CSV table of C-alpha atoms and ligand atoms in Angstrom, one decimal:
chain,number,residue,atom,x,y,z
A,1,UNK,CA,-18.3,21.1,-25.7
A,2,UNK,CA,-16.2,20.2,-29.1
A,3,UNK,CA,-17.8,19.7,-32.4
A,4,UNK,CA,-15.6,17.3,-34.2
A,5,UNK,CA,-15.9,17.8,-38.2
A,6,UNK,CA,-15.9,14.8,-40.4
A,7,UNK,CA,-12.8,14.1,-42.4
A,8,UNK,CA,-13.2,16.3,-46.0
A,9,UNK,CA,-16.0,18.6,-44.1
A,10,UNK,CA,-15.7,22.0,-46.8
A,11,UNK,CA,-14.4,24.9,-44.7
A,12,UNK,CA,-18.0,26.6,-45.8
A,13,UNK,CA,-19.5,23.9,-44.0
A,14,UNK,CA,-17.2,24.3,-40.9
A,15,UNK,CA,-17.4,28.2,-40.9
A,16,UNK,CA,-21.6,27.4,-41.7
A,17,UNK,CA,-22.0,25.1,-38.3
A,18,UNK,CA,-19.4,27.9,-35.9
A,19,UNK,CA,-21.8,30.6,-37.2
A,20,UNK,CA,-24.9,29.0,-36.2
A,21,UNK,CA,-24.1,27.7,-32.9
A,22,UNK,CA,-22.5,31.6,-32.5
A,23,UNK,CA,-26.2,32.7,-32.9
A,24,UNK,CA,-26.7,30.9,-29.9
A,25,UNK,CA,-24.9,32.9,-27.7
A,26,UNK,CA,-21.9,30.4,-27.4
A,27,UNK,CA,-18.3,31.2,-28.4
A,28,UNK,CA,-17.0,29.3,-31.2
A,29,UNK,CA,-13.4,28.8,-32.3
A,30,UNK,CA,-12.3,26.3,-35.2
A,31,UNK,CA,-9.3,25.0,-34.7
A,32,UNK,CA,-8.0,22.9,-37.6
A,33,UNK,CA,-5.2,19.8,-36.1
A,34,UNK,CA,-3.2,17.7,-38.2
A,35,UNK,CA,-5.9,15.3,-38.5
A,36,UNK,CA,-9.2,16.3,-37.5
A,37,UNK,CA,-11.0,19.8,-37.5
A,38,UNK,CA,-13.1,20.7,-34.6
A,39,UNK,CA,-15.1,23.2,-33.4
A,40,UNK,CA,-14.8,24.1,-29.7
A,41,UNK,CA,-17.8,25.5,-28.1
A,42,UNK,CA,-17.6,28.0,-24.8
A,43,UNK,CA,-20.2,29.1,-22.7
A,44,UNK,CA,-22.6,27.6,-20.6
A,45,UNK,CA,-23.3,24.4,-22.5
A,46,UNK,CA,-24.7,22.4,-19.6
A,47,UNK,CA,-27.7,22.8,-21.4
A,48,UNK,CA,-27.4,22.2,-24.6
A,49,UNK,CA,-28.3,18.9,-25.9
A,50,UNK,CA,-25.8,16.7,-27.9
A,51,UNK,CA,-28.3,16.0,-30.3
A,52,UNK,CA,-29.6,18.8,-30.9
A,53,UNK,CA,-25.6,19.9,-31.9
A,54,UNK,CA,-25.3,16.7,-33.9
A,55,UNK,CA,-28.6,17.4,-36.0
A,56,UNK,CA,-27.0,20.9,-37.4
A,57,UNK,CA,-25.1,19.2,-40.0
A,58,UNK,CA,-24.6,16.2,-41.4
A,59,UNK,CA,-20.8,16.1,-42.0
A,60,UNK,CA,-20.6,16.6,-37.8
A,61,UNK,CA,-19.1,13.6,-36.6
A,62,UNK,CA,-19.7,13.3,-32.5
A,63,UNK,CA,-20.5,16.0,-30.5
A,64,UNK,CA,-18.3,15.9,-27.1
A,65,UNK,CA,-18.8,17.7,-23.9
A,66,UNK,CA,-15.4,19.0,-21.6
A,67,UNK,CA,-16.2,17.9,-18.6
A,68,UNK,CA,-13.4,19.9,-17.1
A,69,UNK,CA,-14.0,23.6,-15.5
A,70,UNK,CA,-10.7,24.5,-18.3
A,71,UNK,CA,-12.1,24.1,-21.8
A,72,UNK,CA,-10.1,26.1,-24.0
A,73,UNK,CA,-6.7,24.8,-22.0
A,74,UNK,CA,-8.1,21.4,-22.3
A,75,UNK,CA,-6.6,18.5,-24.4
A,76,UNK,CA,-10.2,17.6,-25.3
A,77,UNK,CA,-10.2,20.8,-26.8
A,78,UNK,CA,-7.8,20.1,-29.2
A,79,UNK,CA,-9.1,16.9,-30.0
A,80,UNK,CA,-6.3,15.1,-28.4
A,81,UNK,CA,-3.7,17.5,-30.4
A,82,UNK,CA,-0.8,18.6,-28.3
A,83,UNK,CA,-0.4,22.2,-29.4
A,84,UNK,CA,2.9,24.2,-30.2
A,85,UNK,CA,3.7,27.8,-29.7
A,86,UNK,CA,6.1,29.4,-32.4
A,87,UNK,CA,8.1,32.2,-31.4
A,88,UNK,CA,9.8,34.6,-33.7
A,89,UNK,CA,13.3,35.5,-32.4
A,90,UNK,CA,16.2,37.5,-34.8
A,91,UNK,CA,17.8,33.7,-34.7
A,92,UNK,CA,14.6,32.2,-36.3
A,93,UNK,CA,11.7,30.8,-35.3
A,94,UNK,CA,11.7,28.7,-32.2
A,95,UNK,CA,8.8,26.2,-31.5
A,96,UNK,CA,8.0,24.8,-28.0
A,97,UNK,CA,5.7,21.6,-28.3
A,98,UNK,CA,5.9,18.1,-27.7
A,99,UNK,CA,7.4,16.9,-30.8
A,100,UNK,CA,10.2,19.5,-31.2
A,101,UNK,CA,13.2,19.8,-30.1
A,102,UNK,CA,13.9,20.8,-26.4
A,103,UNK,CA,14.2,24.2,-25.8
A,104,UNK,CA,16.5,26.0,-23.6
A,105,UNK,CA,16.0,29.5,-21.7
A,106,UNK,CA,19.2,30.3,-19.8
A,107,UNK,CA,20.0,33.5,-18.0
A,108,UNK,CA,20.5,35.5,-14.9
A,109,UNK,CA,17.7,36.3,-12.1
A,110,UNK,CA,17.9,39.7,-12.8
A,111,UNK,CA,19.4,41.3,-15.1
A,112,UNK,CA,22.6,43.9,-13.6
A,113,UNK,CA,24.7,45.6,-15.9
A,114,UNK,CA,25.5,45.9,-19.5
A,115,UNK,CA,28.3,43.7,-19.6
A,116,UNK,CA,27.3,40.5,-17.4
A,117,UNK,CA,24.2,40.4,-19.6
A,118,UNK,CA,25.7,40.3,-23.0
A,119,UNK,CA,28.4,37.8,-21.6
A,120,UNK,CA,26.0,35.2,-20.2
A,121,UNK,CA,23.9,35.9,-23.5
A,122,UNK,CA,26.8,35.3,-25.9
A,123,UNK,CA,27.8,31.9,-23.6
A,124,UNK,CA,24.4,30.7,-23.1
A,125,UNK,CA,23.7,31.2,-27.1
A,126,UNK,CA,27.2,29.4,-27.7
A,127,UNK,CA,26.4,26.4,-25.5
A,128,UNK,CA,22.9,26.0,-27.5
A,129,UNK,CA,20.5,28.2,-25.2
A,130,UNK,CA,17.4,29.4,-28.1
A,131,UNK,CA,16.4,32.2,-25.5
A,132,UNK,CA,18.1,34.5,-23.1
A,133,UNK,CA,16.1,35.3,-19.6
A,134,UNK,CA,17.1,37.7,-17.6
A,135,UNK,CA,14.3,40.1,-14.9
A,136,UNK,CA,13.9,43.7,-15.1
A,137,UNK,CA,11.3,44.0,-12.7
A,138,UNK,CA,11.7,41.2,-10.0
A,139,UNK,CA,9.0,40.0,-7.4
A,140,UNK,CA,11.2,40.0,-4.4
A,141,UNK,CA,9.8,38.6,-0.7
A,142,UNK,CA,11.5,41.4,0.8
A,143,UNK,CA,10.7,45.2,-0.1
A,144,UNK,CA,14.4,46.0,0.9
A,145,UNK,CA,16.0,43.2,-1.6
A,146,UNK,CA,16.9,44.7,-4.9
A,147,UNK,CA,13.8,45.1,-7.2
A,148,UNK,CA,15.8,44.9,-10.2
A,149,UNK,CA,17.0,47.5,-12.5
A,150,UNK,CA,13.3,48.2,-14.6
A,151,UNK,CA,13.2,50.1,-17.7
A,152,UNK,CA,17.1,50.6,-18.0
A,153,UNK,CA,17.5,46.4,-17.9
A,154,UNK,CA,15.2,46.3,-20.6
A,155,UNK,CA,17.7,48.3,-22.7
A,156,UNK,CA,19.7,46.0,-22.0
A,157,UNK,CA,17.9,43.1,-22.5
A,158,UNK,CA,17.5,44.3,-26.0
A,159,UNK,CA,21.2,45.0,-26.4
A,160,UNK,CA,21.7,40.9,-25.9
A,161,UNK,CA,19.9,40.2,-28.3
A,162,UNK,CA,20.9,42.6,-30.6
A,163,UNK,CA,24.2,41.2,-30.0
A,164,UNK,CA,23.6,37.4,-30.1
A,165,UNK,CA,19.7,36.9,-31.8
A,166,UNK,CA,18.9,35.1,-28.9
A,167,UNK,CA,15.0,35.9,-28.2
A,168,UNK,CA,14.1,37.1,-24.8
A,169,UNK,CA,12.0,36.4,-22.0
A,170,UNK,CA,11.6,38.8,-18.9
A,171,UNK,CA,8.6,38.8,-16.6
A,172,UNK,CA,6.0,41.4,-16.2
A,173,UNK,CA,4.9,42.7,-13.2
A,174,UNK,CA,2.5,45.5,-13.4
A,175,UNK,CA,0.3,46.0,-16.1
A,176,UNK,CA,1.0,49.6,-16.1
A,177,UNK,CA,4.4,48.3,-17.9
A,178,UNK,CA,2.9,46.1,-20.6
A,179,UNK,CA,4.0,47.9,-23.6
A,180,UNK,CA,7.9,48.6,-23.0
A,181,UNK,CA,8.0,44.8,-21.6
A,182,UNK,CA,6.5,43.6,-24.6
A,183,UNK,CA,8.3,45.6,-26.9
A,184,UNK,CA,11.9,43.9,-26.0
A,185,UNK,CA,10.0,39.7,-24.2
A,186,UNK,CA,10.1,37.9,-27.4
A,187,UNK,CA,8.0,35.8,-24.8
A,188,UNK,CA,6.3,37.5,-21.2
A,189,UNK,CA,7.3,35.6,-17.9
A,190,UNK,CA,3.8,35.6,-15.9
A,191,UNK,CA,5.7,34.8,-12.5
A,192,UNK,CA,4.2,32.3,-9.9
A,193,UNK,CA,3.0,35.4,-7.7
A,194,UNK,CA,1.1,36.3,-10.3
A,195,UNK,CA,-0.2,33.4,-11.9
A,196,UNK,CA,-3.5,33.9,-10.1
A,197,UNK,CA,-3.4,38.6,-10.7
A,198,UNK,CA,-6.7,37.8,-12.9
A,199,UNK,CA,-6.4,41.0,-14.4
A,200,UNK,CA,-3.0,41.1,-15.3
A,201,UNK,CA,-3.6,37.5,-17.2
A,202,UNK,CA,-6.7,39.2,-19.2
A,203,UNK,CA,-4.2,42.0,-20.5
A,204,UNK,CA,-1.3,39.6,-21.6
A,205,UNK,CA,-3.7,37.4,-23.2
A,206,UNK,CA,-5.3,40.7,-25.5
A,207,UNK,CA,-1.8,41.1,-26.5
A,208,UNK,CA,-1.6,37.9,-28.4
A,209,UNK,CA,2.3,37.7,-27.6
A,210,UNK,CA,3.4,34.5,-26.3
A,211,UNK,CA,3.1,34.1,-22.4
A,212,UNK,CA,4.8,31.8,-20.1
A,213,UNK,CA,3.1,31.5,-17.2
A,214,UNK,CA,4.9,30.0,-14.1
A,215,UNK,CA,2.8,27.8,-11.7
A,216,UNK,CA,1.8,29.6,-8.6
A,217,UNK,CA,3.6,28.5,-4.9
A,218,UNK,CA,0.6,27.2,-3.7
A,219,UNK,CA,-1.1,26.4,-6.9
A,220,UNK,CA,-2.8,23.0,-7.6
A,221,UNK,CA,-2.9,22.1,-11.3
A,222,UNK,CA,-6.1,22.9,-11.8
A,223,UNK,CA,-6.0,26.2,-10.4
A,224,UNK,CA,-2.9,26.6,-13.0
A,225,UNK,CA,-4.8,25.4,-16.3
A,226,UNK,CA,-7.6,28.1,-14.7
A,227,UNK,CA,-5.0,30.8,-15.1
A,228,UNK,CA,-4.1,29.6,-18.7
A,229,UNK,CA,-8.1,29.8,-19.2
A,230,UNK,CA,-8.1,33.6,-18.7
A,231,UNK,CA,-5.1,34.0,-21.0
A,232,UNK,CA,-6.5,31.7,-23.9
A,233,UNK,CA,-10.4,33.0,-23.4
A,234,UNK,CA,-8.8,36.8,-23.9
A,235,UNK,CA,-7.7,35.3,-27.4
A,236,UNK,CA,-4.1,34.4,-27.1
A,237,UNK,CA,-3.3,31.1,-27.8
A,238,UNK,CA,0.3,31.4,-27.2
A,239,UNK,CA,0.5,30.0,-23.6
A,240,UNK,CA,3.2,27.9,-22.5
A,241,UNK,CA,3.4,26.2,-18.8
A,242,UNK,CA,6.1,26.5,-16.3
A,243,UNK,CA,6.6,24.2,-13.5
A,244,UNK,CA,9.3,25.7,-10.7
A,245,UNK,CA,8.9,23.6,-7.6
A,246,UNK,CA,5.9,24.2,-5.5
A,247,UNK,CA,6.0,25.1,-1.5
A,248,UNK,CA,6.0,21.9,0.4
A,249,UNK,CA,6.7,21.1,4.1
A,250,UNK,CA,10.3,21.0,3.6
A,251,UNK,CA,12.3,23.9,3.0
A,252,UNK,CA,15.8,23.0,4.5
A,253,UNK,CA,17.1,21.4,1.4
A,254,UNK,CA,15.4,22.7,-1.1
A,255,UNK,CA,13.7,25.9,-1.8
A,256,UNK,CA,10.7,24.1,-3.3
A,257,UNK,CA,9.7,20.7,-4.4
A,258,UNK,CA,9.8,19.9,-8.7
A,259,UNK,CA,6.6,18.8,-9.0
A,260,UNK,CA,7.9,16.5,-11.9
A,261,UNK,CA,4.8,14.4,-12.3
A,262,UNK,CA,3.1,17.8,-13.1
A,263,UNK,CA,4.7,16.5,-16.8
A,264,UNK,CA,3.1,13.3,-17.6
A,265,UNK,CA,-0.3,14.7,-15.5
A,266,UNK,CA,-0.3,18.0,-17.5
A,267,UNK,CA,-0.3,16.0,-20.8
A,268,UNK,CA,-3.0,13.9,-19.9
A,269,UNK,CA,-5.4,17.4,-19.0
A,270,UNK,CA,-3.7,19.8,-21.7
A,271,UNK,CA,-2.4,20.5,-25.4
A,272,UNK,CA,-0.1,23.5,-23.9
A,273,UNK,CA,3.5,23.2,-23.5
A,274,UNK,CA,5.3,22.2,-20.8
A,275,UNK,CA,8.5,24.2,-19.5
A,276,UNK,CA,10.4,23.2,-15.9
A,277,UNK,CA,12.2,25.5,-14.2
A,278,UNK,CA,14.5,23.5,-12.0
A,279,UNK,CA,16.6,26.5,-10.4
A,280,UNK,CA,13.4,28.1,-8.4
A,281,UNK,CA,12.2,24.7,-8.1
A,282,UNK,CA,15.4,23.7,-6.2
A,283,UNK,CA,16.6,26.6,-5.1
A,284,UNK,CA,20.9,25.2,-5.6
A,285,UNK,CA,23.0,24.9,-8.3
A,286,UNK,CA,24.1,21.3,-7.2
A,287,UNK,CA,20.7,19.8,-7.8
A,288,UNK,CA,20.2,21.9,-11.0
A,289,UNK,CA,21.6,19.4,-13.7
A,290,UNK,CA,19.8,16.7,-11.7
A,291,UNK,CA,16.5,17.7,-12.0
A,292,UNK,CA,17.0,18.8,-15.6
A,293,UNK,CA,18.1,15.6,-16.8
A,294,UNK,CA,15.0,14.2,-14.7
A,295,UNK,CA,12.5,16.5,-16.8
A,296,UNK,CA,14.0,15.8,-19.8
A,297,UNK,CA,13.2,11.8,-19.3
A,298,UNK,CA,9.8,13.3,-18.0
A,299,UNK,CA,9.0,14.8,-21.2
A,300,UNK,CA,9.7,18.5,-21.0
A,301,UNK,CA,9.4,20.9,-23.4
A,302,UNK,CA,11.8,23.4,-22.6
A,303,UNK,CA,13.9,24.0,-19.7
A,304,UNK,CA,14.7,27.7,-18.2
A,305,UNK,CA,17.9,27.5,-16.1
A,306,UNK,CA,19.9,30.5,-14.3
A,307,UNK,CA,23.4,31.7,-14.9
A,308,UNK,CA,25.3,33.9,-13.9
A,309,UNK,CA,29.0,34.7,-14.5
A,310,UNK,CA,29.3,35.2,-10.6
A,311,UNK,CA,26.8,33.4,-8.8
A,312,UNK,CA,28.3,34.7,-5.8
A,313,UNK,CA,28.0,38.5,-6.5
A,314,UNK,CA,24.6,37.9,-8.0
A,315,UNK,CA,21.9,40.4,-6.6
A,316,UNK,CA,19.1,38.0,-6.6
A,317,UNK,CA,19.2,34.0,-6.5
A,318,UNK,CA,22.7,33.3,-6.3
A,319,UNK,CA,22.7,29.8,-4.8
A,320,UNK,CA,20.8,28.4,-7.1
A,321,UNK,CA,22.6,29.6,-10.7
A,322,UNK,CA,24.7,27.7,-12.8
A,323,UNK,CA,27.8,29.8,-13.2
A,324,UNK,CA,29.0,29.8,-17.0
A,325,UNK,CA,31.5,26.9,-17.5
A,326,UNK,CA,28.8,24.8,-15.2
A,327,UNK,CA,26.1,25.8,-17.7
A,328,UNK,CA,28.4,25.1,-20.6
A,329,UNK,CA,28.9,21.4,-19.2
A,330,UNK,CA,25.0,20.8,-17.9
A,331,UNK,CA,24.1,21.5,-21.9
A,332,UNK,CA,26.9,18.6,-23.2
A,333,UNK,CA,24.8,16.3,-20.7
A,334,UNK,CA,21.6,17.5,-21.8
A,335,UNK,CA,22.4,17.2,-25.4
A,336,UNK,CA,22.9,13.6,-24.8
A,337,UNK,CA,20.0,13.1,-22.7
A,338,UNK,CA,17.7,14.7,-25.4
A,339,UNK,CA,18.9,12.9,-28.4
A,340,UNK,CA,18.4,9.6,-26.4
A,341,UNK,CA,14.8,10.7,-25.8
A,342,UNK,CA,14.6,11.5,-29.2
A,343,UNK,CA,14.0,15.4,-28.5
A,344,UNK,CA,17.4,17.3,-29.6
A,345,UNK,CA,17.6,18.6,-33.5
A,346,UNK,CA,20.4,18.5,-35.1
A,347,UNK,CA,20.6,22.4,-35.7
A,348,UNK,CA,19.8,23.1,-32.3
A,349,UNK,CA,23.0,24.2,-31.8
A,350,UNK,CA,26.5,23.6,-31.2
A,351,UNK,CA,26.4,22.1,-28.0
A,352,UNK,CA,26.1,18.5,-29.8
A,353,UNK,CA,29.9,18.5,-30.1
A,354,UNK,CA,29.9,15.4,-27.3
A,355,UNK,CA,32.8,16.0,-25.8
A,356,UNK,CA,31.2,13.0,-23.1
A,357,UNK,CA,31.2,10.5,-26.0
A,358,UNK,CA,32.0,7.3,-24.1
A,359,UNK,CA,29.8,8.7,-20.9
A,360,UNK,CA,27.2,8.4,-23.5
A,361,UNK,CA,27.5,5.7,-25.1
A,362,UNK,CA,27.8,3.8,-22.1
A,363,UNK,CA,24.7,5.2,-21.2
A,364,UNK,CA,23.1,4.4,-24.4
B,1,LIG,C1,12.2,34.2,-11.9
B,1,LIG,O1,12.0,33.5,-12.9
B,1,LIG,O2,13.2,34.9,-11.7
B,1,LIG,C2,11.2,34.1,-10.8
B,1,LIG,C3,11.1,35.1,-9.9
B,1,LIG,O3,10.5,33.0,-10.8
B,1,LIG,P1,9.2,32.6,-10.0
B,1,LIG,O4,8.1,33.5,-10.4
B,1,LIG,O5,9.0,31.2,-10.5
B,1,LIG,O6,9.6,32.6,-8.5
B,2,LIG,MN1,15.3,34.0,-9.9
């Protein structure tokens, strides 16, 4: 159930109407928008009379319930809102949300050695990448497949972006490594295997650092926005979604199918942001630039893409990274792409350079 506040409602009046529908054993969390304030209400309201909610104060304007089983994840919770997630990096702040400007994630499967990591960093930063990715710990199918390097490619994770301010994201895979993952992640990859470990999602959301969680293989939407739940209900707002293909009856030419209409559905059900991830999703480099230009007309957020300086010697997911020159030229075509859609800053980097001028305007 939301309580929406009345334009000019005093903040004494908003904290007075949380307080007293806490007393009744309900959750409330005020979330000021850019244009209305409202109060969100969790717990089992199915109960709890409208009116009864209405008559607590008089600068209450409607009293709404969520009909769906995701409240806080919901857009209704937000009043309609679309909510952003601000991450602090040594660059600056970077903000993924609907009306910024795309963000780009670039980086190796796993992360191998000191000096492939700081050279795809210092590229991908160059070409316009905000974030570096790169796994320490790696869910692999097969126990005999490299696991990735663990604590020691979190070192050097943190050398990258001493080296190039690029903020980092690497996925955790085992609570029991929380804390040194979270000390270097500028943001925590929640990896589709895990999107449904319940318990790992109550710990990363008590952290309050920013999560990405990856859709599950399997997963249907809702069940995704039900993962998000446990991260938001354990206090951490900072959730951003990531689409990467989901399993579907063919795997010959892909490795998974881009759900892309996961974008336009998510932001009818959700305020969170939306991230695609088309190198799982497809599984080959060929089809990466594709699908990113198709999620950027979609309306994505933020795109996380692999590279690697040597796809071929890569230790995990080979076939499916970018290798550096290719990455270089997929971000002068998504520059393009993103200013036509009106969702490319003009500090974003120095990828704008358009080296594909006529390609564009001819496009345009
Ligand atoms: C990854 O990002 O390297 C990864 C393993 O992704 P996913 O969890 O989507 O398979
Ligand atoms: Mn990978």
């Amino acid at each position: 159930m939301i309580i929406v506040m009345k334009l000019g409602t005093p903040s004494t009046e908003i904290e007075r109407v949380a307080t007293e529908i806490s007393h009744r054993e309900f959750t409330a969390e005020i979330c000021k928008g850019q244009h209305k304030t409202v109060i969100g209400l969790v717990g089992e309201t199915a109960e709890l009379d409208t009116r009864q909610v209405q008559n607590i104060s008089p600068f209450i304007e409607q009293v709404i319930r969520v009909k769906k089983p995701f409240k806080r994840a919901s857009l209704e919770f937000r009043y309609g809102e679309h909510s952003e997630v601000v991450v602090s990096t040594p660059n600056g702040p970077v903000t993924f949300g609907q009306n910024h400007p795309l963000v780009i994630v670039a980086g190796p499967c796993s992360v191998e050695n000191e000096e492939m990591i700081i050279e795809t960093a210092q590229v991908v930063k160059a070409s316009g990448a905000q974030f570096l990715r790169g796994g320490a710990y790696k869910p692999r199918t097969s126990p005999y497949a490299f696991q990735g390097h663990g604590e020691s490619a979190l070192g050097l994770l943190a050398r990258a972006k001493e080296a190039t301010g690029l903020g980092i994201i690497t996925e955790l895979m085992d609570a029991a490594e929380l804390d040194k993952v979270a000390e270097v992640a500028d943001v925590i990859q929640i990896g589709a295997r895990n999107m449904q470990n319940f318990s790992l999602l109550k710990k990363v959301g008590a952290t309050g650092k920013p999560v990405l969680l990856k859709r599950g293989l399997a997963a249907t939407i809702e069940d995704w926005l039900m993962s998000a739940e446990y991260i938001l209900a354990a206090g951490n707002p900072n959730v951003i979604l990531c689409e990467r293909g989901i399993r579907t009856f063919d795997r010959q030419y892909t490795r998974n199918t881009l759900d892309i209409s996961a974008i336009p559905v998510l932001r009818t059900l959700t305020h969170l942001p939306i991230m695609i991830d088309p190198s799982h999703a497809t599984g080959k480099s060929e089809f990466v630039s594709t699908m990113s230009m198709a999620s950027i007309a979609a309306g994505a957020d933020s795109l996380m893409i692999e590279v690697h300086p040597n796809p071929a010697k890569a230790l995990s997911d080979g076939p499916q990274s970018l290798t550096l020159e290719a990455f270089e030229e997929l971000m002068q075509k998504l520059a393009s792409i993103s200013k036509f859609f009106g969702h490319w800053s003009k500090n974003n980097n120095t990828v704008a350079t358009p080296k594909l001028t006529t390609r564009v305007s001819s496009f345009v």
